[in-house]
PDB file of N, CA and C in Angstrom:
ATOM      1  N   MET U   1      10.342  26.855  10.664  1.00  0.00           N
ATOM      2  CA  MET U   1      11.676  26.056  10.408  1.00  0.00           C
ATOM      3  C   MET U   1      11.121  24.972   9.593  1.00  0.00           C
ATOM      4  N   ALA U   2      10.191  23.973  10.362  1.00  0.00           N
ATOM      5  CA  ALA U   2       9.708  22.754  10.066  1.00  0.00           C
ATOM      6  C   ALA U   2       9.137  22.446   8.585  1.00  0.00           C
ATOM      7  N   ASP U   3       8.109  23.764   8.339  1.00  0.00           N
ATOM      8  CA  ASP U   3       7.632  23.649   7.043  1.00  0.00           C
ATOM      9  C   ASP U   3       8.530  23.972   6.064  1.00  0.00           C
ATOM     10  N   ASP U   4       9.392  24.676   6.000  1.00  0.00           N
ATOM     11  CA  ASP U   4      10.649  24.854   5.177  1.00  0.00           C
ATOM     12  C   ASP U   4      11.150  23.466   4.799  1.00  0.00           C
ATOM     13  N   PHE U   5      11.453  22.717   5.682  1.00  0.00           N
ATOM     14  CA  PHE U   5      11.936  21.225   5.349  1.00  0.00           C
ATOM     15  C   PHE U   5      11.153  20.461   4.606  1.00  0.00           C
ATOM     16  N   LEU U   6      10.030  20.590   5.254  1.00  0.00           N
ATOM     17  CA  LEU U   6       8.837  19.752   4.462  1.00  0.00           C
ATOM     18  C   LEU U   6       8.646  20.120   3.188  1.00  0.00           C
ATOM     19  N   MET U   7       8.959  21.232   2.550  1.00  0.00           N
ATOM     20  CA  MET U   7       8.393  21.782   1.099  1.00  0.00           C
ATOM     21  C   MET U   7       9.877  21.455   0.434  1.00  0.00           C
ATOM     22  N   ARG U   8      10.433  21.124   0.899  1.00  0.00           N
ATOM     23  CA  ARG U   8      11.989  20.552   0.147  1.00  0.00           C
ATOM     24  C   ARG U   8      11.994  18.989  -0.476  1.00  0.00           C
ATOM     25  N   GLY U   9      12.336  18.454  -1.560  1.00  0.00           N
ATOM     26  CA  GLY U   9      12.396  17.231  -1.644  1.00  0.00           C
ATOM     27  C   GLY U   9      10.885  16.633  -1.965  1.00  0.00           C
ATOM     28  N   PRO U  10      10.485  14.922  -2.228  1.00  0.00           N
ATOM     29  CA  PRO U  10       9.732  14.542  -2.542  1.00  0.00           C
ATOM     30  C   PRO U  10       8.470  14.760  -1.500  1.00  0.00           C
ATOM     31  N   GLU U  11       8.495  14.824  -0.391  1.00  0.00           N
ATOM     32  CA  GLU U  11       7.156  15.023   0.469  1.00  0.00           C
ATOM     33  C   GLU U  11       6.718  16.253   0.705  1.00  0.00           C
ATOM     34  N   GLY U  12       7.853  17.394  -0.010  1.00  0.00           N
ATOM     35  CA  GLY U  12       7.290  18.854  -0.024  1.00  0.00           C
ATOM     36  C   GLY U  12       6.351  19.011  -1.556  1.00  0.00           C
ATOM     37  N   GLU U  13       6.838  18.133  -2.857  1.00  0.00           N
ATOM     38  CA  GLU U  13       6.560  18.149  -3.787  1.00  0.00           C
ATOM     39  C   GLU U  13       5.205  17.932  -3.635  1.00  0.00           C
ATOM     40  N   PHE U  14       4.875  16.682  -2.827  1.00  0.00           N
ATOM     41  CA  PHE U  14       3.304  15.641  -2.611  1.00  0.00           C
ATOM     42  C   PHE U  14       2.901  16.754  -1.849  1.00  0.00           C
ATOM     43  N   ARG U  15       3.010  17.393  -1.131  1.00  0.00           N
ATOM     44  CA  ARG U  15       2.444  18.184   0.044  1.00  0.00           C
ATOM     45  C   ARG U  15       1.799  19.360  -1.057  1.00  0.00           C
ATOM     46  N   GLU U  16       2.541  19.936  -1.866  1.00  0.00           N
ATOM     47  CA  GLU U  16       2.169  20.991  -2.728  1.00  0.00           C
ATOM     48  C   GLU U  16       1.027  20.094  -3.731  1.00  0.00           C
ATOM     49  N   PHE U  17       1.577  19.036  -4.369  1.00  0.00           N
ATOM     50  CA  PHE U  17       0.330  18.562  -4.975  1.00  0.00           C
ATOM     51  C   PHE U  17      -0.892  18.181  -4.504  1.00  0.00           C
ATOM     52  N   TYR U  18      -1.004  17.826  -3.205  1.00  0.00           N
ATOM     53  CA  TYR U  18      -2.026  17.525  -2.596  1.00  0.00           C
ATOM     54  C   TYR U  18      -2.965  18.885  -2.401  1.00  0.00           C
ATOM     55  N   GLU U  19      -2.504  19.670  -1.886  1.00  0.00           N
ATOM     56  CA  GLU U  19      -3.093  20.991  -1.535  1.00  0.00           C
ATOM     57  C   GLU U  19      -3.640  21.629  -2.761  1.00  0.00           C
ATOM     58  N   LYS U  20      -2.847  21.622  -4.038  1.00  0.00           N
ATOM     59  CA  LYS U  20      -3.527  22.125  -5.010  1.00  0.00           C
ATOM     60  C   LYS U  20      -4.621  21.450  -5.576  1.00  0.00           C
ATOM     61  N   HIS U  21      -4.552  19.998  -5.345  1.00  0.00           N
ATOM     62  CA  HIS U  21      -5.517  19.259  -6.282  1.00  0.00           C
ATOM     63  C   HIS U  21      -6.546  18.100  -5.420  1.00  0.00           C
ATOM     64  N   PHE U  22      -6.409  18.418  -4.084  1.00  0.00           N
ATOM     65  CA  PHE U  22      -7.504  17.849  -3.562  1.00  0.00           C
ATOM     66  C   PHE U  22      -8.695  18.240  -3.304  1.00  0.00           C
ATOM     67  N   GLU U  23      -9.445  19.722  -3.335  1.00  0.00           N
ATOM     68  CA  GLU U  23     -10.276  20.071  -3.223  1.00  0.00           C
ATOM     69  C   GLU U  23     -11.476  19.786  -4.752  1.00  0.00           C
ATOM     70  N   VAL U  24     -10.550  19.416  -5.993  1.00  0.00           N
ATOM     71  CA  VAL U  24     -11.171  19.233  -7.207  1.00  0.00           C
ATOM     72  C   VAL U  24     -11.574  17.553  -7.657  1.00  0.00           C
ATOM     73  N   VAL U  25     -10.384  16.579  -7.033  1.00  0.00           N
ATOM     74  CA  VAL U  25     -10.832  15.508  -6.907  1.00  0.00           C
ATOM     75  C   VAL U  25     -11.893  15.108  -5.711  1.00  0.00           C
ATOM     76  N   TYR U  26     -11.893  15.819  -4.288  1.00  0.00           N
ATOM     77  CA  TYR U  26     -12.814  15.623  -3.911  1.00  0.00           C
ATOM     78  C   TYR U  26     -14.551  16.029  -3.962  1.00  0.00           C
ATOM     79  N   LYS U  27     -14.461  17.103  -4.799  1.00  0.00           N
ATOM     80  CA  LYS U  27     -15.723  17.622  -5.403  1.00  0.00           C
ATOM     81  C   LYS U  27     -16.150  16.648  -6.508  1.00  0.00           C
ATOM     82  N   TYR U  28     -15.484  16.082  -7.407  1.00  0.00           N
ATOM     83  CA  TYR U  28     -15.630  15.064  -8.536  1.00  0.00           C
ATOM     84  C   TYR U  28     -16.399  13.871  -7.778  1.00  0.00           C
ATOM     85  N   ILE U  29     -15.702  13.274  -6.794  1.00  0.00           N
ATOM     86  CA  ILE U  29     -16.540  12.302  -5.827  1.00  0.00           C
ATOM     87  C   ILE U  29     -17.926  12.553  -5.318  1.00  0.00           C
ATOM     88  N   TYR U  30     -17.442  13.809  -4.670  1.00  0.00           N
ATOM     89  CA  TYR U  30     -19.099  14.011  -3.751  1.00  0.00           C
ATOM     90  C   TYR U  30     -20.021  14.135  -4.773  1.00  0.00           C
ATOM     91  N   ARG U  31     -19.799  14.597  -6.052  1.00  0.00           N
ATOM     92  CA  ARG U  31     -21.173  14.688  -7.165  1.00  0.00           C
ATOM     93  C   ARG U  31     -21.507  13.437  -7.521  1.00  0.00           C
ATOM     94  N   LYS U  32     -20.367  12.575  -7.035  1.00  0.00           N
ATOM     95  CA  LYS U  32     -21.228  11.022  -7.788  1.00  0.00           C
ATOM     96  C   LYS U  32     -21.730  10.316  -6.353  1.00  0.00           C
ATOM     97  N   ILE U  33     -21.365  10.832  -4.976  1.00  0.00           N
ATOM     98  CA  ILE U  33     -22.010   9.943  -4.260  1.00  0.00           C
ATOM     99  C   ILE U  33     -22.711  10.878  -3.007  1.00  0.00           C
ATOM    100  N   GLU U  34     -22.757  11.846  -3.231  1.00  0.00           N
ATOM    101  CA  GLU U  34     -23.318  13.133  -2.164  1.00  0.00           C
ATOM    102  C   GLU U  34     -23.256  12.732  -0.855  1.00  0.00           C
ATOM    103  N   ASN U  35     -22.078  12.463  -0.262  1.00  0.00           N
ATOM    104  CA  ASN U  35     -21.710  12.098   0.972  1.00  0.00           C
ATOM    105  C   ASN U  35     -20.373  12.810   1.505  1.00  0.00           C
ATOM    106  N   ARG U  36     -20.815  13.718   2.125  1.00  0.00           N
ATOM    107  CA  ARG U  36     -19.413  14.398   2.233  1.00  0.00           C
ATOM    108  C   ARG U  36     -18.043  13.271   3.157  1.00  0.00           C
ATOM    109  N   GLN U  37     -18.664  12.738   4.009  1.00  0.00           N
ATOM    110  CA  GLN U  37     -17.561  12.001   4.869  1.00  0.00           C
ATOM    111  C   GLN U  37     -16.898  10.806   3.685  1.00  0.00           C
ATOM    112  N   ILE U  38     -17.976  10.337   3.297  1.00  0.00           N
ATOM    113  CA  ILE U  38     -17.468   9.104   2.257  1.00  0.00           C
ATOM    114  C   ILE U  38     -16.558   9.601   1.217  1.00  0.00           C
ATOM    115  N   ALA U  39     -17.013  10.720   0.682  1.00  0.00           N
ATOM    116  CA  ALA U  39     -16.234  11.551  -0.119  1.00  0.00           C
ATOM    117  C   ALA U  39     -14.721  12.056  -0.383  1.00  0.00           C
ATOM    118  N   GLU U  40     -14.932  12.211   1.336  1.00  0.00           N
ATOM    119  CA  GLU U  40     -13.333  12.828   1.791  1.00  0.00           C
ATOM    120  C   GLU U  40     -12.842  11.723   2.102  1.00  0.00           C
ATOM    121  N   ASP U  41     -13.423  10.411   2.468  1.00  0.00           N
ATOM    122  CA  ASP U  41     -12.291   9.318   2.627  1.00  0.00           C
ATOM    123  C   ASP U  41     -11.952   8.581   1.235  1.00  0.00           C
ATOM    124  N   ILE U  42     -12.562   8.846   0.157  1.00  0.00           N
ATOM    125  CA  ILE U  42     -12.145   8.372  -1.073  1.00  0.00           C
ATOM    126  C   ILE U  42     -11.244   9.246  -1.716  1.00  0.00           C
ATOM    127  N   ALA U  43     -11.678  10.910  -1.278  1.00  0.00           N
ATOM    128  CA  ALA U  43     -10.572  11.375  -1.872  1.00  0.00           C
ATOM    129  C   ALA U  43      -9.205  11.333  -1.241  1.00  0.00           C
ATOM    130  N   GLN U  44      -8.956  10.563   0.263  1.00  0.00           N
ATOM    131  CA  GLN U  44      -7.883  10.448   1.283  1.00  0.00           C
ATOM    132  C   GLN U  44      -7.147   9.202   0.415  1.00  0.00           C
ATOM    133  N   GLU U  45      -8.024   8.100   0.307  1.00  0.00           N
ATOM    134  CA  GLU U  45      -7.336   7.005  -0.166  1.00  0.00           C
ATOM    135  C   GLU U  45      -6.841   7.404  -1.743  1.00  0.00           C
ATOM    136  N   THR U  46      -7.462   7.995  -2.435  1.00  0.00           N
ATOM    137  CA  THR U  46      -6.636   8.285  -3.733  1.00  0.00           C
ATOM    138  C   THR U  46      -5.560   8.724  -3.675  1.00  0.00           C
ATOM    139  N   PHE U  47      -5.514  10.008  -2.873  1.00  0.00           N
ATOM    140  CA  PHE U  47      -4.026  10.750  -2.285  1.00  0.00           C
ATOM    141  C   PHE U  47      -3.025   9.487  -1.687  1.00  0.00           C
ATOM    142  N   TYR U  48      -3.515   8.808  -0.760  1.00  0.00           N
ATOM    143  CA  TYR U  48      -2.774   7.965  -0.679  1.00  0.00           C
ATOM    144  C   TYR U  48      -1.931   6.904  -1.443  1.00  0.00           C
ATOM    145  N   LEU U  49      -2.790   6.751  -2.181  1.00  0.00           N
ATOM    146  CA  LEU U  49      -2.083   5.924  -3.416  1.00  0.00           C
ATOM    147  C   LEU U  49      -1.427   6.557  -4.526  1.00  0.00           C
ATOM    148  N   ALA U  50      -1.199   8.064  -4.326  1.00  0.00           N
ATOM    149  CA  ALA U  50      -0.688   8.860  -5.303  1.00  0.00           C
ATOM    150  C   ALA U  50       0.555   9.016  -4.615  1.00  0.00           C
ATOM    151  N   PHE U  51       0.439   8.960  -2.941  1.00  0.00           N
ATOM    152  CA  PHE U  51       1.423   8.981  -2.732  1.00  0.00           C
ATOM    153  C   PHE U  51       2.644   7.954  -2.507  1.00  0.00           C
ATOM    154  N   VAL U  52       1.843   6.471  -2.401  1.00  0.00           N
ATOM    155  CA  VAL U  52       2.728   5.513  -2.545  1.00  0.00           C
ATOM    156  C   VAL U  52       3.346   5.364  -3.812  1.00  0.00           C
ATOM    157  N   ARG U  53       3.112   5.441  -4.985  1.00  0.00           N
ATOM    158  CA  ARG U  53       3.205   5.768  -6.180  1.00  0.00           C
ATOM    159  C   ARG U  53       3.800   7.041  -6.982  1.00  0.00           C
ATOM    160  N   TRP U  54       4.544   7.845  -5.749  1.00  0.00           N
ATOM    161  CA  TRP U  54       4.669   9.366  -6.224  1.00  0.00           C
ATOM    162  C   TRP U  54       5.393   9.630  -7.599  1.00  0.00           C
ATOM    163  N   ARG U  55       6.581   8.466  -7.735  1.00  0.00           N
ATOM    164  CA  ARG U  55       7.264   8.801  -8.954  1.00  0.00           C
ATOM    165  C   ARG U  55       6.701   8.317  -9.964  1.00  0.00           C
ATOM    166  N   GLU U  56       5.653   7.688 -10.240  1.00  0.00           N
ATOM    167  CA  GLU U  56       4.996   7.342 -11.495  1.00  0.00           C
ATOM    168  C   GLU U  56       4.003   8.757 -11.267  1.00  0.00           C
ATOM    169  N   VAL U  57       3.524   9.107 -10.383  1.00  0.00           N
ATOM    170  CA  VAL U  57       2.611   9.938 -10.567  1.00  0.00           C
ATOM    171  C   VAL U  57       3.252  11.275 -11.400  1.00  0.00           C
ATOM    172  N   GLU U  58       4.641  11.519 -11.056  1.00  0.00           N
ATOM    173  CA  GLU U  58       5.285  12.693 -11.369  1.00  0.00           C
ATOM    174  C   GLU U  58       5.568  12.512 -12.915  1.00  0.00           C
ATOM    175  N   LEU U  59       5.684  11.520 -13.279  1.00  0.00           N
ATOM    176  CA  LEU U  59       6.016  11.408 -14.736  1.00  0.00           C
ATOM    177  C   LEU U  59       4.666  10.771 -15.760  1.00  0.00           C
ATOM    178  N   HIS U  60       3.592  10.941 -15.032  1.00  0.00           N
ATOM    179  CA  HIS U  60       2.257  11.242 -15.922  1.00  0.00           C
ATOM    180  C   HIS U  60       2.019  12.446 -16.565  1.00  0.00           C
ATOM    181  N   PRO U  61       2.042  12.256 -17.724  1.00  0.00           N
ATOM    182  CA  PRO U  61       1.774  13.611 -18.426  1.00  0.00           C
ATOM    183  C   PRO U  61       0.719  14.737 -17.954  1.00  0.00           C
ATOM    184  N   SER U  62       0.005  14.481 -17.012  1.00  0.00           N
ATOM    185  CA  SER U  62      -1.183  14.975 -16.527  1.00  0.00           C
ATOM    186  C   SER U  62      -1.491  14.901 -15.185  1.00  0.00           C
ATOM    187  N   MET U  63      -0.471  15.238 -14.346  1.00  0.00           N
ATOM    188  CA  MET U  63      -0.403  14.629 -12.783  1.00  0.00           C
ATOM    189  C   MET U  63      -1.780  14.961 -12.105  1.00  0.00           C
ATOM    190  N   GLN U  64      -2.643  15.968 -12.481  1.00  0.00           N
ATOM    191  CA  GLN U  64      -3.923  15.851 -11.907  1.00  0.00           C
ATOM    192  C   GLN U  64      -4.811  15.051 -12.619  1.00  0.00           C
ATOM    193  N   GLY U  65      -4.769  14.849 -13.873  1.00  0.00           N
ATOM    194  CA  GLY U  65      -5.399  14.114 -14.782  1.00  0.00           C
ATOM    195  C   GLY U  65      -5.279  12.517 -14.438  1.00  0.00           C
ATOM    196  N   GLY U  66      -3.981  11.951 -13.685  1.00  0.00           N
ATOM    197  CA  GLY U  66      -3.980  10.744 -13.158  1.00  0.00           C
ATOM    198  C   GLY U  66      -4.660  10.049 -11.936  1.00  0.00           C
ATOM    199  N   LEU U  67      -5.035  11.465 -11.297  1.00  0.00           N
ATOM    200  CA  LEU U  67      -5.772  11.136 -10.313  1.00  0.00           C
ATOM    201  C   LEU U  67      -7.006  10.443 -10.445  1.00  0.00           C
ATOM    202  N   PHE U  68      -7.821  11.015 -11.377  1.00  0.00           N
ATOM    203  CA  PHE U  68      -9.018  10.834 -11.720  1.00  0.00           C
ATOM    204  C   PHE U  68      -9.575   9.319 -11.790  1.00  0.00           C
ATOM    205  N   PRO U  69      -8.318   8.431 -12.709  1.00  0.00           N
ATOM    206  CA  PRO U  69      -8.964   7.183 -12.400  1.00  0.00           C
ATOM    207  C   PRO U  69      -8.637   6.221 -11.351  1.00  0.00           C
ATOM    208  N   THR U  70      -7.572   6.736 -10.745  1.00  0.00           N
ATOM    209  CA  THR U  70      -7.974   6.541  -9.448  1.00  0.00           C
ATOM    210  C   THR U  70      -8.951   6.749  -8.674  1.00  0.00           C
ATOM    211  N   ALA U  71      -9.739   7.642  -8.625  1.00  0.00           N
ATOM    212  CA  ALA U  71     -10.608   8.478  -7.578  1.00  0.00           C
ATOM    213  C   ALA U  71     -11.771   7.314  -8.289  1.00  0.00           C
ATOM    214  N   TYR U  72     -12.105   7.237  -9.465  1.00  0.00           N
ATOM    215  CA  TYR U  72     -13.142   6.519  -9.931  1.00  0.00           C
ATOM    216  C   TYR U  72     -13.277   4.973 -10.009  1.00  0.00           C
ATOM    217  N   TYR U  73     -11.799   4.150  -9.913  1.00  0.00           N
ATOM    218  CA  TYR U  73     -12.253   2.939  -8.946  1.00  0.00           C
ATOM    219  C   TYR U  73     -12.101   2.830  -7.934  1.00  0.00           C
ATOM    220  N   LYS U  74     -11.659   3.818  -7.147  1.00  0.00           N
ATOM    221  CA  LYS U  74     -11.975   3.832  -5.462  1.00  0.00           C
ATOM    222  C   LYS U  74     -13.509   4.114  -5.374  1.00  0.00           C
ATOM    223  N   LEU U  75     -14.162   5.144  -5.901  1.00  0.00           N
ATOM    224  CA  LEU U  75     -15.425   4.909  -6.250  1.00  0.00           C
ATOM    225  C   LEU U  75     -16.138   3.477  -6.499  1.00  0.00           C
ATOM    226  N   LEU U  76     -15.947   2.861  -7.592  1.00  0.00           N
ATOM    227  CA  LEU U  76     -16.375   1.638  -7.568  1.00  0.00           C
ATOM    228  C   LEU U  76     -16.242   0.670  -6.577  1.00  0.00           C
ATOM    229  N   GLU U  77     -15.003   0.845  -5.951  1.00  0.00           N
ATOM    230  CA  GLU U  77     -14.852  -0.202  -4.815  1.00  0.00           C
ATOM    231  C   GLU U  77     -15.742   0.123  -3.737  1.00  0.00           C
ATOM    232  N   TYR U  78     -16.024   1.268  -3.255  1.00  0.00           N
ATOM    233  CA  TYR U  78     -17.176   1.538  -2.205  1.00  0.00           C
ATOM    234  C   TYR U  78     -18.584   1.198  -2.475  1.00  0.00           C
ATOM    235  N   GLN U  79     -18.637   1.372  -3.626  1.00  0.00           N
ATOM    236  CA  GLN U  79     -20.364   1.085  -4.349  1.00  0.00           C
ATOM    237  C   GLN U  79     -20.181  -0.384  -4.441  1.00  0.00           C
ATOM    238  N   ARG U  80     -19.261  -0.964  -4.524  1.00  0.00           N
ATOM    239  CA  ARG U  80     -19.566  -2.351  -4.389  1.00  0.00           C
ATOM    240  C   ARG U  80     -19.876  -3.122  -3.052  1.00  0.00           C
ATOM    241  N   ARG U  81     -19.073  -2.567  -2.148  1.00  0.00           N
ATOM    242  CA  ARG U  81     -19.440  -2.747  -0.802  1.00  0.00           C
ATOM    243  C   ARG U  81     -20.908  -2.454  -0.096  1.00  0.00           C
ATOM    244  N   ILE U  82     -21.577  -1.583  -0.767  1.00  0.00           N
ATOM    245  CA  ILE U  82     -22.727  -0.857   0.103  1.00  0.00           C
ATOM    246  C   ILE U  82     -23.870  -1.824  -0.749  1.00  0.00           C
TER     247      ILE U  82
END
């Protein structure tokens, strides 16, 4: 029952989006840095920003395509810190 509730509305839409696209974003980041934990952290940060800006993401012509610029900039932030 709780899952049915979560699948309705913006939270459910985001959850579906996350489950559908997380792996491809994670792999994109991992190919750049070859560190599983850091790639997962950066992917999580990418999706956190997508969640915060969910209405903007929904309006993007390619919802998945909108994730890659964010992932790229999050990756740059990480590389500047090391």
